[in-house]
Amino acid sequence: MKADATKPTKPRRGRTKVEQRADMMEQILDASEHLFSIHGLYGVTLKDVAKQVGVHHTLLNYYFTDKKKLFDDVIARRAEVTIALRMKALEEYDIATRGKPTVEGSLRAFLDTDLDLYGKGGENWKNYGVLGAQVSNTPYGAELMDFHFDPVVLRLIDLLKRALPDCAEEDIFWGYHFVTGALMLTLARTGRINRLSGGLCDSDDFEAVKKRMASFMAAGFLAVCTERSGAALPDV
């Protein structure tokens, strides 16, 4: 049955101002994330971001007048996602093991969840990983890491303490320090391992990292903790 040509068609609803603003905000944050990951906080101006988005800088000033506020929002946007996923993974692992975690199992809940997100989340997530690796080594960036990530890190530490009850507390914190260092270097995707290995390894291969990192780090925890405590090796 043909539609009645004399009947007025319902006009398509245009995007509301709220939707337009949300879309522009996403474009700004994506562009800023990309630029900050390459040039850092101090190597990017609001005009640079406006140019990347393709708008006049006066329009960008309508959304952000402070570059640090823009930078903070770039960090916060994806931090909320990765924190929620890792916290969920840690909680579910704790429940599944009935409060008896292992070192490797705890690390897998923490690391594998994150590596999946950066490896499968697309180029924007990879840009965010590079940015996180960069800013975690600066005083201002470290403050943001403290603010956003401390709760999920301390949840991991709690599991590790229970997995290694005889381990000195400082050794567990040092162990986490080494874990996060390796994770940040991985997220930086510098390509150095490609050159060193003659192409055997690829810094973009998050699946290869995922297969190895938690096991490698768990062995390190056990080696340090048992050497210093003199206790027998617990289950990994």
PDB file of C-alpha atoms in Angstrom:
ATOM      1  CA  MET A   1       0.000   0.000   0.000  1.00  0.00           C
ATOM      2  CA  LYS A   2       1.492   3.343  -1.041  1.00  0.00           C
ATOM      3  CA  ALA A   3       1.775   6.154   1.440  1.00  0.00           C
ATOM      4  CA  ASP A   4      -0.658   9.030   0.966  1.00  0.00           C
ATOM      5  CA  ALA A   5       1.351  11.700  -0.843  1.00  0.00           C
ATOM      6  CA  THR A   6      -1.051  14.350   0.397  1.00  0.00           C
ATOM      7  CA  LYS A   7      -0.368  13.476   4.010  1.00  0.00           C
ATOM      8  CA  PRO A   8       2.334  15.652   5.570  1.00  0.00           C
ATOM      9  CA  THR A   9       5.447  13.721   6.551  1.00  0.00           C
ATOM     10  CA  LYS A  10       6.702  13.982  10.093  1.00  0.00           C
ATOM     11  CA  PRO A  11       9.789  16.203  10.119  1.00  0.00           C
ATOM     12  CA  ARG A  12      12.997  14.605  11.346  1.00  0.00           C
ATOM     13  CA  ARG A  13      13.968  15.818  14.749  1.00  0.00           C
ATOM     14  CA  GLY A  14      17.123  17.895  14.684  1.00  0.00           C
ATOM     15  CA  ARG A  15      19.759  17.460  17.338  1.00  0.00           C
ATOM     16  CA  THR A  16      19.119  19.393  20.489  1.00  0.00           C
ATOM     17  CA  LYS A  17      21.633  21.912  21.800  1.00  0.00           C
ATOM     18  CA  VAL A  18      22.477  19.491  24.582  1.00  0.00           C
ATOM     19  CA  GLU A  19      23.290  16.776  22.036  1.00  0.00           C
ATOM     20  CA  GLN A  20      25.313  19.192  19.897  1.00  0.00           C
ATOM     21  CA  ARG A  21      27.258  20.318  22.932  1.00  0.00           C
ATOM     22  CA  ALA A  22      27.941  16.720  24.004  1.00  0.00           C
ATOM     23  CA  ASP A  23      29.161  15.856  20.510  1.00  0.00           C
ATOM     24  CA  MET A  24      31.459  18.883  20.393  1.00  0.00           C
ATOM     25  CA  MET A  25      32.795  18.041  23.850  1.00  0.00           C
ATOM     26  CA  GLU A  26      33.712  14.536  22.673  1.00  0.00           C
ATOM     27  CA  GLN A  27      35.495  15.949  19.635  1.00  0.00           C
ATOM     28  CA  ILE A  28      37.439  18.356  21.820  1.00  0.00           C
ATOM     29  CA  LEU A  29      38.436  15.666  24.305  1.00  0.00           C
ATOM     30  CA  ASP A  30      39.474  13.242  21.550  1.00  0.00           C
ATOM     31  CA  ALA A  31      41.573  15.889  19.794  1.00  0.00           C
ATOM     32  CA  SER A  32      43.147  17.030  23.062  1.00  0.00           C
ATOM     33  CA  GLU A  33      43.938  13.456  24.077  1.00  0.00           C
ATOM     34  CA  HIS A  34      45.738  12.903  20.782  1.00  0.00           C
ATOM     35  CA  LEU A  35      47.738  16.135  21.003  1.00  0.00           C
ATOM     36  CA  PHE A  36      48.608  15.752  24.695  1.00  0.00           C
ATOM     37  CA  SER A  37      49.793  12.177  24.081  1.00  0.00           C
ATOM     38  CA  ILE A  38      52.302  13.508  21.535  1.00  0.00           C
ATOM     39  CA  HIS A  39      53.357  16.879  22.974  1.00  0.00           C
ATOM     40  CA  GLY A  40      52.437  16.724  26.672  1.00  0.00           C
ATOM     41  CA  LEU A  41      50.550  19.247  28.764  1.00  0.00           C
ATOM     42  CA  TYR A  42      52.930  22.127  28.146  1.00  0.00           C
ATOM     43  CA  GLY A  43      53.426  21.490  24.432  1.00  0.00           C
ATOM     44  CA  VAL A  44      49.791  22.054  23.482  1.00  0.00           C
ATOM     45  CA  THR A  45      47.730  25.251  23.407  1.00  0.00           C
ATOM     46  CA  LEU A  46      43.973  25.709  23.241  1.00  0.00           C
ATOM     47  CA  LYS A  47      44.485  27.112  19.737  1.00  0.00           C
ATOM     48  CA  ASP A  48      46.212  23.866  18.763  1.00  0.00           C
ATOM     49  CA  VAL A  49      43.186  21.907  19.973  1.00  0.00           C
ATOM     50  CA  ALA A  50      40.780  24.211  18.121  1.00  0.00           C
ATOM     51  CA  LYS A  51      42.758  23.718  14.918  1.00  0.00           C
ATOM     52  CA  GLN A  52      42.710  19.943  15.367  1.00  0.00           C
ATOM     53  CA  VAL A  53      38.928  19.972  15.881  1.00  0.00           C
ATOM     54  CA  GLY A  54      38.451  22.377  12.974  1.00  0.00           C
ATOM     55  CA  VAL A  55      36.797  25.229  14.855  1.00  0.00           C
ATOM     56  CA  HIS A  56      37.772  28.785  15.721  1.00  0.00           C
ATOM     57  CA  HIS A  57      39.578  29.108  19.030  1.00  0.00           C
ATOM     58  CA  THR A  58      36.857  31.408  20.356  1.00  0.00           C
ATOM     59  CA  LEU A  59      34.406  28.503  20.138  1.00  0.00           C
ATOM     60  CA  LEU A  60      36.813  26.300  22.083  1.00  0.00           C
ATOM     61  CA  ASN A  61      37.024  28.995  24.756  1.00  0.00           C
ATOM     62  CA  TYR A  62      33.270  28.615  25.203  1.00  0.00           C
ATOM     63  CA  TYR A  63      33.921  25.064  26.437  1.00  0.00           C
ATOM     64  CA  PHE A  64      37.324  25.471  28.087  1.00  0.00           C
ATOM     65  CA  THR A  65      39.144  28.624  29.106  1.00  0.00           C
ATOM     66  CA  ASP A  66      41.724  26.779  31.198  1.00  0.00           C
ATOM     67  CA  LYS A  67      44.103  24.282  29.573  1.00  0.00           C
ATOM     68  CA  LYS A  68      44.722  22.422  32.806  1.00  0.00           C
ATOM     69  CA  LYS A  69      40.985  21.920  33.268  1.00  0.00           C
ATOM     70  CA  LEU A  70      40.872  20.480  29.758  1.00  0.00           C
ATOM     71  CA  PHE A  71      43.818  18.219  30.547  1.00  0.00           C
ATOM     72  CA  ASP A  72      42.195  17.043  33.792  1.00  0.00           C
ATOM     73  CA  ASP A  73      38.972  16.238  31.958  1.00  0.00           C
ATOM     74  CA  VAL A  74      40.864  14.253  29.323  1.00  0.00           C
ATOM     75  CA  ILE A  75      42.442  12.136  32.059  1.00  0.00           C
ATOM     76  CA  ALA A  76      39.208  11.765  34.033  1.00  0.00           C
ATOM     77  CA  ARG A  77      37.021  10.691  31.104  1.00  0.00           C
ATOM     78  CA  ARG A  78      38.657   7.318  30.477  1.00  0.00           C
ATOM     79  CA  ALA A  79      39.951   6.882  34.035  1.00  0.00           C
ATOM     80  CA  GLU A  80      36.372   6.350  35.166  1.00  0.00           C
ATOM     81  CA  VAL A  81      35.957   3.520  32.659  1.00  0.00           C
ATOM     82  CA  THR A  82      39.167   1.632  33.360  1.00  0.00           C
ATOM     83  CA  ILE A  83      38.786   2.011  37.128  1.00  0.00           C
ATOM     84  CA  ALA A  84      35.245   0.658  37.091  1.00  0.00           C
ATOM     85  CA  LEU A  85      36.221  -2.349  34.958  1.00  0.00           C
ATOM     86  CA  ARG A  86      39.269  -3.216  37.035  1.00  0.00           C
ATOM     87  CA  MET A  87      37.461  -2.769  40.335  1.00  0.00           C
ATOM     88  CA  LYS A  88      34.709  -5.083  39.073  1.00  0.00           C
ATOM     89  CA  ALA A  89      37.283  -7.673  37.969  1.00  0.00           C
ATOM     90  CA  LEU A  90      39.062  -7.555  41.346  1.00  0.00           C
ATOM     91  CA  GLU A  91      35.809  -7.835  43.284  1.00  0.00           C
ATOM     92  CA  GLU A  92      34.608 -10.754  41.168  1.00  0.00           C
ATOM     93  CA  TYR A  93      37.966 -12.494  41.527  1.00  0.00           C
ATOM     94  CA  ASP A  94      37.903 -12.060  45.301  1.00  0.00           C
ATOM     95  CA  ILE A  95      34.409 -13.568  45.456  1.00  0.00           C
ATOM     96  CA  ALA A  96      35.304 -16.427  43.106  1.00  0.00           C
ATOM     97  CA  THR A  97      38.321 -17.403  45.238  1.00  0.00           C
ATOM     98  CA  ARG A  98      36.300 -17.053  48.457  1.00  0.00           C
ATOM     99  CA  GLY A  99      38.788 -14.647  49.942  1.00  0.00           C
ATOM    100  CA  LYS A 100      41.824 -16.796  49.131  1.00  0.00           C
ATOM    101  CA  PRO A 101      43.492 -15.035  46.196  1.00  0.00           C
ATOM    102  CA  THR A 102      46.748 -15.977  44.546  1.00  0.00           C
ATOM    103  CA  VAL A 103      49.378 -13.504  43.413  1.00  0.00           C
ATOM    104  CA  GLU A 104      49.021 -14.243  39.718  1.00  0.00           C
ATOM    105  CA  GLY A 105      45.238 -14.369  39.853  1.00  0.00           C
ATOM    106  CA  SER A 106      45.119 -10.950  41.503  1.00  0.00           C
ATOM    107  CA  LEU A 107      47.518  -9.491  38.975  1.00  0.00           C
ATOM    108  CA  ARG A 108      45.554 -10.951  36.080  1.00  0.00           C
ATOM    109  CA  ALA A 109      42.338  -9.365  37.321  1.00  0.00           C
ATOM    110  CA  PHE A 110      44.136  -6.027  37.505  1.00  0.00           C
ATOM    111  CA  LEU A 111      46.370  -6.169  34.420  1.00  0.00           C
ATOM    112  CA  ASP A 112      44.493  -8.289  31.879  1.00  0.00           C
ATOM    113  CA  THR A 113      41.333  -6.206  32.192  1.00  0.00           C
ATOM    114  CA  ASP A 114      43.311  -3.074  31.421  1.00  0.00           C
ATOM    115  CA  LEU A 115      45.336  -4.618  28.602  1.00  0.00           C
ATOM    116  CA  ASP A 116      42.129  -5.810  26.928  1.00  0.00           C
ATOM    117  CA  LEU A 117      40.715  -2.299  27.095  1.00  0.00           C
ATOM    118  CA  TYR A 118      43.763  -0.637  25.559  1.00  0.00           C
ATOM    119  CA  GLY A 119      44.347  -3.417  23.039  1.00  0.00           C
ATOM    120  CA  LYS A 120      40.776  -3.670  21.759  1.00  0.00           C
ATOM    121  CA  GLY A 121      39.362  -0.218  22.477  1.00  0.00           C
ATOM    122  CA  GLY A 122      40.593   1.487  19.326  1.00  0.00           C
ATOM    123  CA  GLU A 123      43.078   4.249  18.587  1.00  0.00           C
ATOM    124  CA  ASN A 124      41.631   6.714  21.098  1.00  0.00           C
ATOM    125  CA  TRP A 125      42.245   4.277  23.945  1.00  0.00           C
ATOM    126  CA  LYS A 126      45.776   3.714  22.706  1.00  0.00           C
ATOM    127  CA  ASN A 127      46.332   7.483  22.687  1.00  0.00           C
ATOM    128  CA  TYR A 128      45.071   7.593  26.256  1.00  0.00           C
ATOM    129  CA  GLY A 129      47.506   4.844  27.215  1.00  0.00           C
ATOM    130  CA  VAL A 130      50.429   6.797  25.771  1.00  0.00           C
ATOM    131  CA  LEU A 131      49.238   9.903  27.600  1.00  0.00           C
ATOM    132  CA  GLY A 132      48.903   8.031  30.888  1.00  0.00           C
ATOM    133  CA  ALA A 133      52.404   6.605  30.545  1.00  0.00           C
ATOM    134  CA  GLN A 134      53.755  10.077  29.857  1.00  0.00           C
ATOM    135  CA  VAL A 135      52.037  11.981  32.653  1.00  0.00           C
ATOM    136  CA  SER A 136      52.580   9.296  35.313  1.00  0.00           C
ATOM    137  CA  ASN A 137      56.251  10.309  35.256  1.00  0.00           C
ATOM    138  CA  THR A 138      55.574  13.988  36.013  1.00  0.00           C
ATOM    139  CA  PRO A 139      54.682  15.566  39.378  1.00  0.00           C
ATOM    140  CA  TYR A 140      51.417  17.041  38.080  1.00  0.00           C
ATOM    141  CA  GLY A 141      50.460  13.827  36.316  1.00  0.00           C
ATOM    142  CA  ALA A 142      51.313  11.755  39.393  1.00  0.00           C
ATOM    143  CA  GLU A 143      48.858  13.859  41.406  1.00  0.00           C
ATOM    144  CA  LEU A 144      46.134  12.988  38.901  1.00  0.00           C
ATOM    145  CA  MET A 145      47.089   9.311  39.065  1.00  0.00           C
ATOM    146  CA  ASP A 146      46.843   9.466  42.869  1.00  0.00           C
ATOM    147  CA  PHE A 147      43.457  11.138  42.713  1.00  0.00           C
ATOM    148  CA  HIS A 148      41.894   8.766  40.198  1.00  0.00           C
ATOM    149  CA  PHE A 149      43.637   5.427  40.587  1.00  0.00           C
ATOM    150  CA  ASP A 150      44.535   5.010  44.271  1.00  0.00           C
ATOM    151  CA  PRO A 151      41.289   3.185  45.224  1.00  0.00           C
ATOM    152  CA  VAL A 152      41.696   0.437  42.605  1.00  0.00           C
ATOM    153  CA  VAL A 153      45.436   0.111  43.277  1.00  0.00           C
ATOM    154  CA  LEU A 154      44.814  -0.281  47.011  1.00  0.00           C
ATOM    155  CA  ARG A 155      42.173  -2.921  46.249  1.00  0.00           C
ATOM    156  CA  LEU A 156      44.861  -4.874  44.375  1.00  0.00           C
ATOM    157  CA  ILE A 157      47.299  -4.363  47.256  1.00  0.00           C
ATOM    158  CA  ASP A 158      44.710  -5.783  49.647  1.00  0.00           C
ATOM    159  CA  LEU A 159      44.458  -8.962  47.563  1.00  0.00           C
ATOM    160  CA  LEU A 160      48.247  -9.265  47.318  1.00  0.00           C
ATOM    161  CA  LYS A 161      48.626  -8.919  51.081  1.00  0.00           C
ATOM    162  CA  ARG A 162      46.206 -11.794  51.582  1.00  0.00           C
ATOM    163  CA  ALA A 163      47.934 -13.868  48.915  1.00  0.00           C
ATOM    164  CA  LEU A 164      51.303 -13.206  50.600  1.00  0.00           C
ATOM    165  CA  PRO A 165      50.527 -13.013  54.341  1.00  0.00           C
ATOM    166  CA  ASP A 166      54.176 -13.456  55.360  1.00  0.00           C
ATOM    167  CA  CYS A 167      55.507 -10.849  52.944  1.00  0.00           C
ATOM    168  CA  ALA A 168      56.796  -7.537  54.294  1.00  0.00           C
ATOM    169  CA  GLU A 169      54.361  -4.758  53.437  1.00  0.00           C
ATOM    170  CA  GLU A 170      57.033  -2.620  51.849  1.00  0.00           C
ATOM    171  CA  ASP A 171      57.950  -5.468  49.496  1.00  0.00           C
ATOM    172  CA  ILE A 172      54.368  -5.659  48.258  1.00  0.00           C
ATOM    173  CA  PHE A 173      54.347  -1.921  47.575  1.00  0.00           C
ATOM    174  CA  TRP A 174      57.713  -2.156  45.804  1.00  0.00           C
ATOM    175  CA  GLY A 175      56.323  -5.044  43.795  1.00  0.00           C
ATOM    176  CA  TYR A 176      53.386  -2.911  42.691  1.00  0.00           C
ATOM    177  CA  HIS A 177      55.827  -0.127  41.816  1.00  0.00           C
ATOM    178  CA  PHE A 178      57.618  -2.488  39.427  1.00  0.00           C
ATOM    179  CA  VAL A 179      54.315  -3.743  37.997  1.00  0.00           C
ATOM    180  CA  THR A 180      53.022  -0.267  37.219  1.00  0.00           C
ATOM    181  CA  GLY A 181      56.379   0.692  35.697  1.00  0.00           C
ATOM    182  CA  ALA A 182      56.160  -2.224  33.278  1.00  0.00           C
ATOM    183  CA  LEU A 183      52.520  -1.438  32.511  1.00  0.00           C
ATOM    184  CA  MET A 184      53.273   2.217  31.767  1.00  0.00           C
ATOM    185  CA  LEU A 185      56.158   1.300  29.457  1.00  0.00           C
ATOM    186  CA  THR A 186      53.847  -1.122  27.661  1.00  0.00           C
ATOM    187  CA  LEU A 187      51.145   1.516  27.234  1.00  0.00           C
ATOM    188  CA  ALA A 188      53.740   3.989  25.907  1.00  0.00           C
ATOM    189  CA  ARG A 189      54.168   1.799  22.791  1.00  0.00           C
ATOM    190  CA  THR A 190      57.574   3.291  21.987  1.00  0.00           C
ATOM    191  CA  GLY A 191      58.540   0.548  19.523  1.00  0.00           C
ATOM    192  CA  ARG A 192      61.863   0.023  21.281  1.00  0.00           C
ATOM    193  CA  ILE A 193      61.206  -3.684  21.868  1.00  0.00           C
ATOM    194  CA  ASN A 194      60.536  -4.049  18.128  1.00  0.00           C
ATOM    195  CA  ARG A 195      64.016  -2.768  17.337  1.00  0.00           C
ATOM    196  CA  LEU A 196      65.783  -4.626  20.138  1.00  0.00           C
ATOM    197  CA  SER A 197      64.177  -7.945  19.208  1.00  0.00           C
ATOM    198  CA  GLY A 198      64.684  -7.485  15.475  1.00  0.00           C
ATOM    199  CA  GLY A 199      60.933  -7.683  14.949  1.00  0.00           C
ATOM    200  CA  LEU A 200      60.294 -10.720  17.179  1.00  0.00           C
ATOM    201  CA  CYS A 201      58.214  -8.549  19.520  1.00  0.00           C
ATOM    202  CA  ASP A 202      55.789  -5.737  18.763  1.00  0.00           C
ATOM    203  CA  SER A 203      54.969  -2.991  21.255  1.00  0.00           C
ATOM    204  CA  ASP A 204      51.427  -2.864  19.843  1.00  0.00           C
ATOM    205  CA  ASP A 205      50.850  -6.555  20.603  1.00  0.00           C
ATOM    206  CA  PHE A 206      48.864  -6.296  23.830  1.00  0.00           C
ATOM    207  CA  GLU A 207      47.850  -9.963  23.598  1.00  0.00           C
ATOM    208  CA  ALA A 208      51.508 -11.004  23.763  1.00  0.00           C
ATOM    209  CA  VAL A 209      51.991  -8.806  26.830  1.00  0.00           C
ATOM    210  CA  LYS A 210      48.845 -10.197  28.430  1.00  0.00           C
ATOM    211  CA  LYS A 211      50.138 -13.779  28.042  1.00  0.00           C
ATOM    212  CA  ARG A 212      53.311 -12.958  29.949  1.00  0.00           C
ATOM    213  CA  MET A 213      53.094  -9.952  32.252  1.00  0.00           C
ATOM    214  CA  ALA A 214      51.043 -11.295  35.171  1.00  0.00           C
ATOM    215  CA  SER A 215      53.039 -14.552  35.333  1.00  0.00           C
ATOM    216  CA  PHE A 216      56.342 -12.692  35.153  1.00  0.00           C
ATOM    217  CA  MET A 217      55.366 -10.205  37.850  1.00  0.00           C
ATOM    218  CA  ALA A 218      53.906 -12.900  40.114  1.00  0.00           C
ATOM    219  CA  ALA A 219      57.238 -14.738  40.039  1.00  0.00           C
ATOM    220  CA  GLY A 220      58.974 -11.497  41.028  1.00  0.00           C
ATOM    221  CA  PHE A 221      56.686 -10.984  44.015  1.00  0.00           C
ATOM    222  CA  LEU A 222      57.285 -14.538  45.173  1.00  0.00           C
ATOM    223  CA  ALA A 223      61.055 -14.323  44.739  1.00  0.00           C
ATOM    224  CA  VAL A 224      61.385 -11.090  46.717  1.00  0.00           C
ATOM    225  CA  CYS A 225      58.911 -11.984  49.431  1.00  0.00           C
ATOM    226  CA  THR A 226      60.193 -15.498  50.111  1.00  0.00           C
ATOM    227  CA  GLU A 227      63.849 -14.460  50.013  1.00  0.00           C
ATOM    228  CA  ARG A 228      63.302 -11.770  52.610  1.00  0.00           C
ATOM    229  CA  SER A 229      60.856 -13.681  54.820  1.00  0.00           C
ATOM    230  CA  GLY A 230      62.441 -17.115  54.560  1.00  0.00           C
ATOM    231  CA  ALA A 231      58.959 -18.589  54.189  1.00  0.00           C
ATOM    232  CA  ALA A 232      58.055 -21.409  51.851  1.00  0.00           C
ATOM    233  CA  LEU A 233      56.789 -20.491  48.405  1.00  0.00           C
ATOM    234  CA  PRO A 234      52.989 -20.101  48.384  1.00  0.00           C
ATOM    235  CA  ASP A 235      50.854 -20.896  45.349  1.00  0.00           C
ATOM    236  CA  VAL A 236      51.346 -18.400  42.543  1.00  0.00           C
TER     237      VAL A 236
END
